[in-house]
Amino acid sequence: MRRRSAGPVGASVKDGRAAGEHREAASGAAHGDWLTRGKDGRLTLYVPTDGGLLRWTETAVGGPGWSGPHFVPVAGLTHLAVAQGANGYVHFLGRREREGADSTPGVDIVHAIQYQTGLAFSDWRSLGNPHRVPEEPGPLAVPVGAVARDGTVHVFVRGAHGGLMLRREAPNGKWKAWEDLGGGGAGAQPAALALTDGRIEVCVAAETGVLAWSQSKPGGDFTGPRGFSLRPVPGTVAALETGPGRATFFWTDAESGGAAAWRAGAWPVALGGTPAERPCAVLRTSLDGYDCVVLAYRDQDGTAVLGMGGTENEAAGFWWYALTESCQGAPALALDGRGRVVMALIGADGRPRVARQEDGDGLSLTRWDVLGG
């Protein structure tokens, strides 16, 4: 993938001053991997805010200190999604509303990259609109990204017709034209997953159940959609690689209201819990020598919940722990440079909070650190 020129990351925001009086509070949570670990082992946290996004970065591997917030201006940004590649590059996809040359409102998808922890972003580049006649702001859904093992960026968005649209990079670093992957009745926010075998898989809740697309080989065309008569709540699907080249999808079941795990070729397994209508944060790690899946979600009362169970052994039970912290949107999970589970969320006051795995058996978290200026 061709590297693009890097522009300034923006000003540091202190006490709500500077950078055009932008606040250090988030306007919600981003979609995707908004808590990432760089090649140097430090974590970075990204949140949308009025007029752009804010970034906090660990000052040392494993913390506990953080620098920031640093403000990155993106005029007209309405939604933010974050995806990280195996090379450590962090990709930002935004849905942007802006006024056209003839003063008519328009909407497009924008993309930028951060190549190294704490350094500048590339320039923001428009990826356009998949529709030949762009609609009024609103119909174009939120973009979702996945970065293949070779660094190729894939951008998925639900089209106005209810199917799935794709735009991806070519081997020379340029962007291919938008592709229509078909389907209909798809909900917002498909779950796209880059597998270690180089392929991409996508799953989305639809009016008729579940639609799934996959690549037969790395860089190849997408086959599908395959339809499955299942009932996830739209907008709640999340994806995690739980075996070599094998995806498990997690969602909120529309009938029970609880979390569920599903792999193609099997029936969903109920996990319990009471997640709100947002995707869970998903993570795979070793706990007490066992291969485990860790999930985090915002429940119906607005409180953060943490859960864990055996990888691809969901029927053996899943354990949930209600936390005392309330949150906006979905939480985020990552492993820090010392291999500890880290959970981040956006508090009711719009300020990020971070807790880490404590030493000892099991998975218990430290107190919450509030990130400020």
Short mmCIF file of C-alpha atoms in Angstrom, two decimals:
data_model
loop_
_atom_site.label_atom_id
_atom_site.label_comp_id
_atom_site.label_asym_id
_atom_site.label_seq_id
_atom_site.Cartn_x
_atom_site.Cartn_y
_atom_site.Cartn_z
CA MET A 1 0.00 0.00 0.00
CA ARG A 2 1.36 3.39 -0.96
CA ARG A 3 1.98 5.78 1.93
CA ARG A 4 0.39 9.19 1.62
CA SER A 5 1.72 12.52 2.81
CA ALA A 6 1.15 13.29 6.45
CA GLY A 7 -0.60 16.44 7.51
CA PRO A 8 -0.62 18.06 10.94
CA VAL A 9 -2.37 16.15 13.67
CA GLY A 10 -3.90 19.30 15.11
CA ALA A 11 -3.66 21.26 18.32
CA SER A 12 -3.60 20.06 21.88
CA VAL A 13 -6.84 20.86 23.68
CA LYS A 14 -6.56 22.08 27.26
CA ASP A 15 -9.51 23.03 29.46
CA GLY A 16 -11.77 23.53 26.44
CA ARG A 17 -9.53 26.26 24.99
CA ALA A 18 -7.47 26.39 21.75
CA ALA A 19 -8.21 24.65 18.45
CA GLY A 20 -11.24 26.86 17.94
CA GLU A 21 -12.59 26.40 21.47
CA HIS A 22 -13.25 22.69 20.90
CA ARG A 23 -14.10 20.76 24.04
CA GLU A 24 -12.17 17.75 25.30
CA ALA A 25 -15.45 15.80 25.61
CA ALA A 26 -16.50 13.12 23.15
CA SER A 27 -19.75 13.33 21.23
CA GLY A 28 -20.12 9.55 21.61
CA ALA A 29 -18.06 6.45 20.89
CA ALA A 30 -16.47 5.62 17.55
CA HIS A 31 -17.27 2.37 15.75
CA GLY A 32 -14.70 -0.41 15.50
CA ASP A 33 -11.22 -0.54 17.07
CA TRP A 34 -11.10 2.88 18.71
CA LEU A 35 -8.59 1.63 21.31
CA THR A 36 -5.48 0.43 19.44
CA ARG A 37 -1.97 -0.78 20.23
CA GLY A 38 0.86 0.49 18.07
CA LYS A 39 4.05 -1.23 16.97
CA ASP A 40 5.83 0.36 19.93
CA GLY A 41 3.37 -1.27 22.37
CA ARG A 42 1.62 1.94 23.42
CA LEU A 43 -2.16 2.26 23.37
CA THR A 44 -4.03 5.09 21.68
CA LEU A 45 -7.66 6.04 22.19
CA TYR A 46 -9.74 7.94 19.59
CA VAL A 47 -13.14 9.56 20.09
CA PRO A 48 -15.33 11.76 17.89
CA THR A 49 -16.00 15.29 19.06
CA ASP A 50 -17.59 18.42 17.69
CA GLY A 51 -15.72 19.29 14.48
CA GLY A 52 -13.37 16.31 14.39
CA LEU A 53 -11.84 13.78 16.73
CA LEU A 54 -9.70 13.63 19.89
CA ARG A 55 -6.72 11.39 20.54
CA TRP A 56 -5.07 10.26 23.79
CA THR A 57 -1.82 8.22 23.76
CA GLU A 58 -0.03 6.29 26.50
CA THR A 59 3.17 8.01 27.58
CA ALA A 60 4.84 4.65 28.27
CA VAL A 61 4.15 1.02 27.40
CA GLY A 62 1.60 -0.32 29.86
CA GLY A 63 0.70 3.14 31.16
CA PRO A 64 -0.59 4.43 33.41
CA GLY A 65 -0.01 7.94 32.05
CA TRP A 66 -1.65 9.36 28.91
CA SER A 67 -0.88 12.42 26.78
CA GLY A 68 -3.62 14.46 25.15
CA PRO A 69 -6.19 15.18 24.16
CA HIS A 70 -4.98 16.18 20.71
CA PHE A 71 -7.63 17.58 18.41
CA VAL A 72 -7.80 16.50 14.76
CA PRO A 73 -10.18 18.73 12.77
CA VAL A 74 -12.59 17.09 10.33
CA ALA A 75 -15.31 19.52 9.27
CA GLY A 76 -18.76 17.99 8.88
CA LEU A 77 -17.87 14.65 10.46
CA THR A 78 -21.02 12.87 11.67
CA HIS A 79 -19.70 9.35 12.38
CA LEU A 80 -16.25 7.86 12.92
CA ALA A 81 -15.03 4.27 12.43
CA VAL A 82 -11.52 3.02 13.26
CA ALA A 83 -9.74 -0.05 11.86
CA GLN A 84 -6.16 -1.22 12.36
CA GLY A 85 -4.06 -3.34 10.03
CA ALA A 86 -1.53 -6.04 10.89
CA ASN A 87 1.21 -3.52 10.05
CA GLY A 88 0.00 -1.31 12.91
CA TYR A 89 -1.35 1.48 10.69
CA VAL A 90 -4.60 2.92 12.04
CA HIS A 91 -7.26 3.84 9.47
CA PHE A 92 -10.03 6.35 10.06
CA LEU A 93 -13.27 6.34 8.10
CA GLY A 94 -15.78 9.12 8.50
CA ARG A 95 -19.19 9.99 7.20
CA ARG A 96 -19.05 13.68 6.30
CA GLU A 97 -21.80 16.14 5.50
CA ARG A 98 -20.87 19.22 3.55
CA GLU A 99 -22.28 21.87 1.24
CA GLY A 100 -21.59 21.44 -2.47
CA ALA A 101 -20.47 24.09 -4.96
CA ASP A 102 -24.10 24.85 -5.81
CA SER A 103 -24.97 25.18 -2.08
CA THR A 104 -26.83 21.87 -2.06
CA PRO A 105 -26.10 19.53 0.86
CA GLY A 106 -24.04 16.43 0.15
CA VAL A 107 -22.50 13.51 1.98
CA ASP A 108 -19.36 11.48 1.35
CA ILE A 109 -16.95 9.04 3.00
CA VAL A 110 -13.51 10.30 4.07
CA HIS A 111 -10.37 8.36 4.98
CA ALA A 112 -7.11 9.13 6.80
CA ILE A 113 -4.23 7.10 8.25
CA GLN A 114 -1.96 7.28 11.28
CA TYR A 115 1.24 5.37 10.53
CA GLN A 116 2.93 5.52 13.91
CA THR A 117 1.82 5.96 17.50
CA GLY A 118 1.46 9.60 18.51
CA LEU A 119 2.49 11.01 15.13
CA ALA A 120 0.60 12.95 12.47
CA PHE A 121 -2.35 11.75 10.44
CA SER A 122 -2.25 11.67 6.66
CA ASP A 123 -4.40 14.14 4.78
CA TRP A 124 -8.10 13.31 4.79
CA ARG A 125 -9.15 11.99 1.39
CA SER A 126 -12.68 11.74 0.05
CA LEU A 127 -13.76 8.29 -1.11
CA GLY A 128 -16.91 9.80 -2.58
CA ASN A 129 -20.40 8.42 -2.39
CA PRO A 130 -21.34 4.97 -3.78
CA HIS A 131 -24.50 6.38 -5.34
CA ARG A 132 -24.30 8.04 -8.74
CA VAL A 133 -26.75 10.69 -7.62
CA PRO A 134 -25.79 11.49 -4.02
CA GLU A 135 -28.74 11.67 -1.68
CA GLU A 136 -29.51 14.31 0.87
CA PRO A 137 -27.49 13.88 4.08
CA GLY A 138 -28.92 10.93 5.99
CA PRO A 139 -29.50 8.01 3.58
CA LEU A 140 -25.82 7.08 3.30
CA ALA A 141 -25.06 4.83 6.25
CA VAL A 142 -22.03 4.71 8.52
CA PRO A 143 -18.86 3.28 6.91
CA VAL A 144 -17.14 0.19 8.31
CA GLY A 145 -13.54 -0.77 7.57
CA ALA A 146 -11.37 -3.88 7.49
CA VAL A 147 -7.66 -4.03 6.60
CA ALA A 148 -6.44 -7.24 4.96
CA ARG A 149 -3.13 -8.85 5.97
CA ASP A 150 -1.39 -7.21 3.01
CA GLY A 151 -2.55 -3.76 4.14
CA THR A 152 -5.36 -3.38 1.60
CA VAL A 153 -8.15 -1.24 3.04
CA HIS A 154 -11.76 -2.33 2.49
CA VAL A 155 -14.62 0.10 3.14
CA PHE A 156 -18.16 -1.24 3.47
CA VAL A 157 -21.35 0.78 3.67
CA ARG A 158 -25.02 -0.06 3.38
CA GLY A 159 -26.39 1.43 0.18
CA ALA A 160 -29.68 3.26 -0.22
CA HIS A 161 -31.17 0.12 -1.77
CA GLY A 162 -30.38 -1.88 1.40
CA GLY A 163 -27.51 -3.89 -0.06
CA LEU A 164 -23.80 -3.74 0.68
CA MET A 165 -21.39 -1.44 -1.15
CA LEU A 166 -17.60 -1.87 -1.16
CA ARG A 167 -14.66 0.33 -2.06
CA ARG A 168 -11.13 -1.03 -1.72
CA GLU A 169 -7.57 -0.25 -2.62
CA ALA A 170 -5.82 -1.63 -5.68
CA PRO A 171 -2.33 -3.18 -5.43
CA ASN A 172 -0.80 0.10 -6.65
CA GLY A 173 -2.31 2.02 -3.74
CA LYS A 174 -5.03 3.72 -5.76
CA TRP A 175 -8.68 3.20 -4.96
CA LYS A 176 -10.90 1.01 -7.11
CA ALA A 177 -14.44 2.10 -8.01
CA TRP A 178 -17.35 1.34 -5.71
CA GLU A 179 -18.63 -2.25 -6.05
CA ASP A 180 -22.20 -3.40 -5.42
CA LEU A 181 -22.07 -6.67 -3.47
CA GLY A 182 -25.82 -7.15 -3.64
CA GLY A 183 -28.23 -8.07 -0.91
CA GLY A 184 -31.23 -6.19 0.40
CA GLY A 185 -32.87 -5.13 3.64
CA ALA A 186 -29.50 -4.88 5.40
CA GLY A 187 -29.31 -3.05 8.70
CA ALA A 188 -26.72 -0.47 9.60
CA GLN A 189 -23.15 -1.26 10.63
CA PRO A 190 -22.10 -4.56 9.06
CA ALA A 191 -19.34 -6.45 10.87
CA ALA A 192 -16.24 -6.80 8.66
CA LEU A 193 -13.34 -8.99 9.78
CA ALA A 194 -9.82 -9.37 8.35
CA LEU A 195 -8.69 -12.96 8.89
CA THR A 196 -5.11 -14.13 9.33
CA ASP A 197 -5.34 -16.17 6.11
CA GLY A 198 -5.66 -12.87 4.21
CA ARG A 199 -9.38 -13.00 3.48
CA ILE A 200 -12.19 -10.67 4.55
CA GLU A 201 -15.59 -11.80 5.83
CA VAL A 202 -18.64 -9.58 6.38
CA CYS A 203 -21.88 -10.23 8.26
CA VAL A 204 -24.91 -7.98 8.68
CA ALA A 205 -28.34 -8.30 10.24
CA ALA A 206 -31.09 -7.92 7.64
CA GLU A 207 -34.87 -7.87 7.49
CA THR A 208 -34.83 -11.54 6.46
CA GLY A 209 -32.22 -12.69 8.98
CA VAL A 210 -28.46 -12.65 8.46
CA LEU A 211 -26.51 -11.92 5.27
CA ALA A 212 -22.87 -13.00 4.94
CA TRP A 213 -20.18 -12.37 2.32
CA SER A 214 -16.67 -13.84 2.11
CA GLN A 215 -13.63 -13.90 -0.14
CA SER A 216 -12.62 -17.25 -1.58
CA LYS A 217 -8.99 -16.13 -1.58
CA PRO A 218 -7.01 -13.08 -0.42
CA GLY A 219 -7.68 -10.12 -2.67
CA GLY A 220 -10.40 -11.99 -4.53
CA ASP A 221 -13.99 -11.16 -5.30
CA PHE A 222 -16.65 -11.49 -2.63
CA THR A 223 -19.12 -14.35 -2.85
CA GLY A 224 -22.62 -14.03 -1.44
CA PRO A 225 -24.63 -12.91 0.17
CA ARG A 226 -25.59 -16.15 1.84
CA GLY A 227 -28.78 -15.82 3.82
CA PHE A 228 -29.44 -17.41 7.21
CA SER A 229 -32.79 -17.49 9.03
CA LEU A 230 -31.51 -16.02 12.28
CA ARG A 231 -32.72 -13.05 14.29
CA PRO A 232 -30.03 -10.61 15.45
CA VAL A 233 -30.97 -7.06 16.39
CA PRO A 234 -29.81 -4.78 13.54
CA GLY A 235 -26.66 -2.84 14.31
CA THR A 236 -25.40 -5.27 16.99
CA VAL A 237 -23.19 -7.66 15.00
CA ALA A 238 -19.49 -7.91 15.96
CA ALA A 239 -16.83 -10.26 14.59
CA LEU A 240 -13.77 -12.03 16.00
CA GLU A 241 -11.35 -14.60 14.56
CA THR A 242 -11.58 -17.59 16.91
CA GLY A 243 -9.66 -20.11 14.83
CA PRO A 244 -7.29 -20.02 11.83
CA GLY A 245 -9.31 -18.34 9.08
CA ARG A 246 -12.54 -18.87 11.06
CA ALA A 247 -14.87 -16.12 12.24
CA THR A 248 -17.33 -16.07 15.12
CA PHE A 249 -20.04 -13.43 15.02
CA PHE A 250 -21.59 -12.02 18.17
CA TRP A 251 -24.89 -10.13 18.35
CA THR A 252 -27.95 -9.38 20.43
CA ASP A 253 -30.72 -11.89 19.80
CA ALA A 254 -33.98 -10.18 18.84
CA GLU A 255 -36.14 -12.73 20.65
CA SER A 256 -34.33 -13.20 23.96
CA GLY A 257 -32.56 -9.84 24.19
CA GLY A 258 -29.39 -11.63 25.24
CA ALA A 259 -26.02 -11.95 23.56
CA ALA A 260 -25.40 -14.83 21.14
CA ALA A 261 -22.41 -16.31 19.30
CA TRP A 262 -22.63 -17.85 15.83
CA ARG A 263 -20.36 -19.54 13.32
CA ALA A 264 -21.45 -20.51 9.84
CA GLY A 265 -22.63 -24.12 9.74
CA ALA A 266 -23.90 -24.14 13.34
CA TRP A 267 -26.76 -22.71 15.37
CA PRO A 268 -26.27 -19.62 17.54
CA VAL A 269 -25.33 -20.23 21.16
CA ALA A 270 -27.01 -18.07 23.81
CA LEU A 271 -24.55 -16.24 26.06
CA GLY A 272 -26.97 -14.38 28.33
CA GLY A 273 -26.53 -10.76 29.38
CA THR A 274 -28.68 -7.78 28.38
CA PRO A 275 -26.73 -5.76 25.79
CA ALA A 276 -28.18 -2.57 24.36
CA GLU A 277 -28.64 -2.14 20.62
CA ARG A 278 -24.94 -1.75 19.84
CA PRO A 279 -22.14 -4.19 18.97
CA CYS A 280 -20.10 -5.74 21.77
CA ALA A 281 -16.40 -5.04 21.99
CA VAL A 282 -14.60 -8.35 21.32
CA LEU A 283 -11.16 -9.64 22.26
CA ARG A 284 -9.37 -13.00 22.33
CA THR A 285 -6.70 -13.62 24.95
CA SER A 286 -5.31 -16.16 27.41
CA LEU A 287 -6.68 -16.11 30.97
CA ASP A 288 -5.19 -18.47 33.55
CA GLY A 289 -3.78 -20.52 30.68
CA TYR A 290 -7.12 -20.86 28.87
CA ASP A 291 -7.95 -19.51 25.43
CA CYS A 292 -10.79 -17.07 26.14
CA VAL A 293 -13.09 -14.57 24.48
CA VAL A 294 -13.71 -11.32 26.34
CA LEU A 295 -16.78 -9.22 25.51
CA ALA A 296 -17.86 -5.80 26.78
CA TYR A 297 -21.11 -3.97 26.17
CA ARG A 298 -23.40 -1.21 27.33
CA ASP A 299 -26.51 -2.71 28.90
CA GLN A 300 -30.10 -1.51 28.69
CA ASP A 301 -29.58 0.71 31.75
CA GLY A 302 -26.50 2.38 30.27
CA THR A 303 -23.98 0.57 32.49
CA ALA A 304 -20.85 -1.15 31.21
CA VAL A 305 -20.72 -4.96 31.47
CA LEU A 306 -17.72 -7.27 31.03
CA GLY A 307 -17.97 -10.96 30.12
CA MET A 308 -15.74 -13.92 29.32
CA GLY A 309 -15.88 -17.55 28.24
CA GLY A 310 -13.90 -20.23 26.46
CA THR A 311 -13.04 -19.60 22.81
CA GLU A 312 -15.41 -21.63 20.59
CA ASN A 313 -16.69 -23.30 23.76
CA GLU A 314 -19.63 -21.00 24.39
CA ALA A 315 -21.91 -23.86 25.46
CA ALA A 316 -19.76 -24.38 28.55
CA GLY A 317 -20.98 -21.04 29.89
CA PHE A 318 -20.28 -17.33 29.73
CA TRP A 319 -19.70 -15.20 32.80
CA TRP A 320 -20.85 -11.58 33.03
CA TYR A 321 -19.82 -8.90 35.51
CA ALA A 322 -21.78 -5.66 35.79
CA LEU A 323 -19.46 -2.71 36.33
CA THR A 324 -20.36 0.46 38.20
CA GLU A 325 -19.49 2.81 35.35
CA SER A 326 -22.10 4.17 32.95
CA CYS A 327 -21.11 4.71 29.34
CA GLN A 328 -22.12 6.19 26.03
CA GLY A 329 -22.08 3.90 23.01
CA ALA A 330 -20.10 0.67 22.92
CA PRO A 331 -16.94 0.17 25.04
CA ALA A 332 -13.58 -0.84 23.54
CA LEU A 333 -11.15 -3.63 24.43
CA ALA A 334 -7.45 -4.12 23.68
CA LEU A 335 -4.32 -5.77 25.07
CA ASP A 336 -1.67 -3.36 26.30
CA GLY A 337 2.06 -3.74 25.75
CA ARG A 338 2.30 -6.00 28.81
CA GLY A 339 -0.46 -8.31 27.57
CA ARG A 340 -3.10 -7.07 30.02
CA VAL A 341 -6.74 -6.58 29.03
CA VAL A 342 -7.65 -2.88 28.87
CA MET A 343 -11.21 -1.63 28.69
CA ALA A 344 -12.15 1.89 27.62
CA LEU A 345 -15.50 3.64 27.60
CA ILE A 346 -16.99 7.09 27.21
CA GLY A 347 -18.57 8.27 30.44
CA ALA A 348 -21.84 10.11 30.77
CA ASP A 349 -19.82 13.35 30.93
CA GLY A 350 -18.22 12.63 27.55
CA ARG A 351 -14.77 11.91 29.03
CA PRO A 352 -12.96 8.63 28.30
CA ARG A 353 -12.29 6.21 31.13
CA VAL A 354 -9.77 3.36 31.13
CA ALA A 355 -9.35 0.32 33.40
CA ARG A 356 -6.73 -2.45 33.23
CA GLN A 357 -6.53 -6.08 34.15
CA GLU A 358 -5.19 -6.51 37.67
CA ASP A 359 -2.44 -8.96 38.48
CA GLY A 360 -3.59 -12.36 39.69
CA ASP A 361 -5.97 -15.04 38.54
CA GLY A 362 -9.08 -14.43 36.47
CA LEU A 363 -10.02 -11.08 35.02
CA SER A 364 -10.60 -8.23 37.43
CA LEU A 365 -10.10 -4.58 36.56
CA THR A 366 -8.36 -1.74 38.32
CA ARG A 367 -10.18 1.46 39.21
CA TRP A 368 -11.22 3.68 36.33
CA ASP A 369 -8.83 6.42 35.23
CA VAL A 370 -10.55 9.46 33.74
CA LEU A 371 -8.61 10.94 30.83
CA GLY A 372 -8.59 14.69 30.73
CA GLY A 373 -6.49 17.55 29.48
#
